[in-house]
């Protein structure tokens, strides 16, 4: 699938495609999946290892800039960890609350 050359020997099937085993690798860091116990995740028809998927594909929190892997709050055209979207004055979370005020673009 990656090189588009004929496969005449060992073949690996993944993502509904046939691959040379050495060419089935992470789109981000190029680590090979064949011959290892690593799992992969698919995004835009590309395989990613867990680390690259987390670093490059998952949305980043508007508060801490770390990848969001769990529940999310959407506000100010960005996504936030539930624990990061807090009042800048008192650090109280808005989880379960329907309303908050914005002062200079901050909750």
mmCIF file of C-alpha atoms in Angstrom:
data_model
loop_
_atom_site.group_PDB
_atom_site.id
_atom_site.type_symbol
_atom_site.label_atom_id
_atom_site.label_comp_id
_atom_site.label_asym_id
_atom_site.label_seq_id
_atom_site.Cartn_x
_atom_site.Cartn_y
_atom_site.Cartn_z
ATOM 1 C CA UNK A 1 0.000 0.000 0.000
ATOM 2 C CA UNK A 2 2.764 2.474 0.824
ATOM 3 C CA UNK A 3 5.143 1.846 -2.084
ATOM 4 C CA UNK A 4 2.551 0.594 -4.580
ATOM 5 C CA UNK A 5 5.006 -2.127 -5.715
ATOM 6 C CA UNK A 6 3.935 -5.737 -6.285
ATOM 7 C CA UNK A 7 4.021 -7.962 -3.222
ATOM 8 C CA UNK A 8 5.692 -11.237 -4.155
ATOM 9 C CA UNK A 9 6.576 -12.586 -0.714
ATOM 10 C CA UNK A 10 5.240 -11.970 2.789
ATOM 11 C CA UNK A 11 2.117 -9.857 2.883
ATOM 12 C CA UNK A 12 0.422 -8.007 5.695
ATOM 13 C CA UNK A 13 -3.253 -7.031 5.563
ATOM 14 C CA UNK A 14 -4.361 -3.948 7.486
ATOM 15 C CA UNK A 15 -6.764 -1.060 6.914
ATOM 16 C CA UNK A 16 -8.321 -2.982 3.990
ATOM 17 C CA UNK A 17 -4.988 -2.861 2.141
ATOM 18 C CA UNK A 18 -2.054 -5.185 1.482
ATOM 19 C CA UNK A 19 1.382 -4.086 2.694
ATOM 20 C CA UNK A 20 4.971 -5.251 2.549
ATOM 21 C CA UNK A 21 5.549 -5.977 6.272
ATOM 22 C CA UNK A 22 8.433 -3.473 6.444
ATOM 23 C CA UNK A 23 6.239 -0.733 4.954
ATOM 24 C CA UNK A 24 3.405 -0.971 7.461
ATOM 25 C CA UNK A 25 4.688 1.725 9.813
ATOM 26 C CA UNK A 26 3.543 4.698 11.831
ATOM 27 C CA UNK A 27 2.844 7.739 9.678
ATOM 28 C CA UNK A 28 4.400 9.973 12.348
ATOM 29 C CA UNK A 29 7.554 8.291 13.651
ATOM 30 C CA UNK A 30 7.965 5.493 11.055
ATOM 31 C CA UNK A 31 8.154 2.694 13.648
ATOM 32 C CA UNK A 32 7.232 -0.636 12.030
ATOM 33 C CA UNK A 33 4.128 -2.406 13.284
ATOM 34 C CA UNK A 34 4.882 -5.801 11.738
ATOM 35 C CA UNK A 35 6.722 -8.224 13.965
ATOM 36 C CA UNK A 36 5.773 -6.303 17.096
ATOM 37 C CA UNK A 37 2.860 -6.374 19.481
ATOM 38 C CA UNK A 38 2.161 -2.665 18.890
ATOM 39 C CA UNK A 39 -1.330 -1.623 18.015
ATOM 40 C CA UNK A 40 -2.139 1.149 15.585
ATOM 41 C CA UNK A 41 -4.843 3.759 15.147
ATOM 42 C CA UNK A 42 -6.073 5.030 11.813
ATOM 43 C CA UNK A 43 -6.663 8.670 10.833
ATOM 44 C CA UNK A 44 -7.129 9.941 7.267
ATOM 45 C CA UNK A 45 -6.108 6.520 5.877
ATOM 46 C CA UNK A 46 -2.773 6.572 7.745
ATOM 47 C CA UNK A 47 -1.674 4.265 10.578
ATOM 48 C CA UNK A 48 -0.347 5.872 13.774
ATOM 49 C CA UNK A 49 1.248 4.369 16.880
ATOM 50 C CA UNK A 50 -0.488 5.311 20.127
ATOM 51 C CA UNK A 51 2.092 8.001 20.980
ATOM 52 C CA UNK A 52 1.956 9.757 17.601
ATOM 53 C CA UNK A 53 -1.843 9.517 17.522
ATOM 54 C CA UNK A 54 -2.036 11.167 20.926
ATOM 55 C CA UNK A 55 0.520 13.862 20.031
ATOM 56 C CA UNK A 56 -0.652 14.730 16.521
ATOM 57 C CA UNK A 57 -4.297 13.740 16.103
ATOM 58 C CA UNK A 58 -6.067 14.293 19.416
ATOM 59 C CA UNK A 59 -7.292 17.829 20.187
ATOM 60 C CA UNK A 60 -5.233 19.871 22.658
ATOM 61 C CA UNK A 61 -6.692 21.488 25.767
ATOM 62 C CA UNK A 62 -7.127 25.266 25.735
ATOM 63 C CA UNK A 63 -5.889 25.392 29.340
ATOM 64 C CA UNK A 64 -2.889 23.085 29.584
ATOM 65 C CA UNK A 65 -2.257 22.344 25.882
ATOM 66 C CA UNK A 66 -2.054 18.589 26.584
ATOM 67 C CA UNK A 67 -3.976 16.051 24.436
ATOM 68 C CA UNK A 68 -7.578 15.414 25.451
ATOM 69 C CA UNK A 69 -8.284 11.696 25.848
ATOM 70 C CA UNK A 70 -11.400 11.826 28.018
ATOM 71 C CA UNK A 71 -14.424 14.072 28.518
ATOM 72 C CA UNK A 72 -14.270 17.552 27.029
ATOM 73 C CA UNK A 73 -15.837 20.976 27.479
ATOM 74 C CA UNK A 74 -16.154 23.139 24.384
ATOM 75 C CA UNK A 75 -15.995 26.897 24.965
ATOM 76 C CA UNK A 76 -14.378 29.935 23.325
ATOM 77 C CA UNK A 77 -13.990 27.967 20.059
ATOM 78 C CA UNK A 78 -11.629 25.496 21.703
ATOM 79 C CA UNK A 79 -11.750 22.292 23.731
ATOM 80 C CA UNK A 80 -10.805 21.919 27.377
ATOM 81 C CA UNK A 81 -10.222 19.140 29.899
ATOM 82 C CA UNK A 82 -13.078 19.277 32.398
ATOM 83 C CA UNK A 83 -10.535 19.954 35.148
ATOM 84 C CA UNK A 84 -8.833 22.773 33.180
ATOM 85 C CA UNK A 85 -11.927 24.805 32.376
ATOM 86 C CA UNK A 86 -12.164 26.682 35.671
ATOM 87 C CA UNK A 87 -12.868 30.188 36.874
ATOM 88 C CA UNK A 88 -9.648 32.216 36.660
ATOM 89 C CA UNK A 89 -10.575 34.001 39.901
ATOM 90 C CA UNK A 90 -11.489 31.133 42.264
ATOM 91 C CA UNK A 91 -10.399 28.006 40.283
ATOM 92 C CA UNK A 92 -13.907 26.460 40.586
ATOM 93 C CA UNK A 93 -14.812 24.046 37.788
ATOM 94 C CA UNK A 94 -17.865 24.631 35.616
ATOM 95 C CA UNK A 95 -18.632 20.920 35.278
ATOM 96 C CA UNK A 96 -22.383 20.405 35.384
ATOM 97 C CA UNK A 97 -23.005 24.137 35.168
ATOM 98 C CA UNK A 98 -24.920 25.551 32.240
ATOM 99 C CA UNK A 99 -23.657 29.126 32.568
ATOM 100 C CA UNK A 100 -20.405 30.983 33.056
ATOM 101 C CA UNK A 101 -19.220 34.511 32.407
ATOM 102 C CA UNK A 102 -16.347 35.509 30.174
ATOM 103 C CA UNK A 103 -14.028 38.338 31.188
ATOM 104 C CA UNK A 104 -11.391 39.251 28.608
ATOM 105 C CA UNK A 105 -11.786 35.856 26.923
ATOM 106 C CA UNK A 106 -11.317 33.857 30.139
ATOM 107 C CA UNK A 107 -13.906 31.907 32.172
#
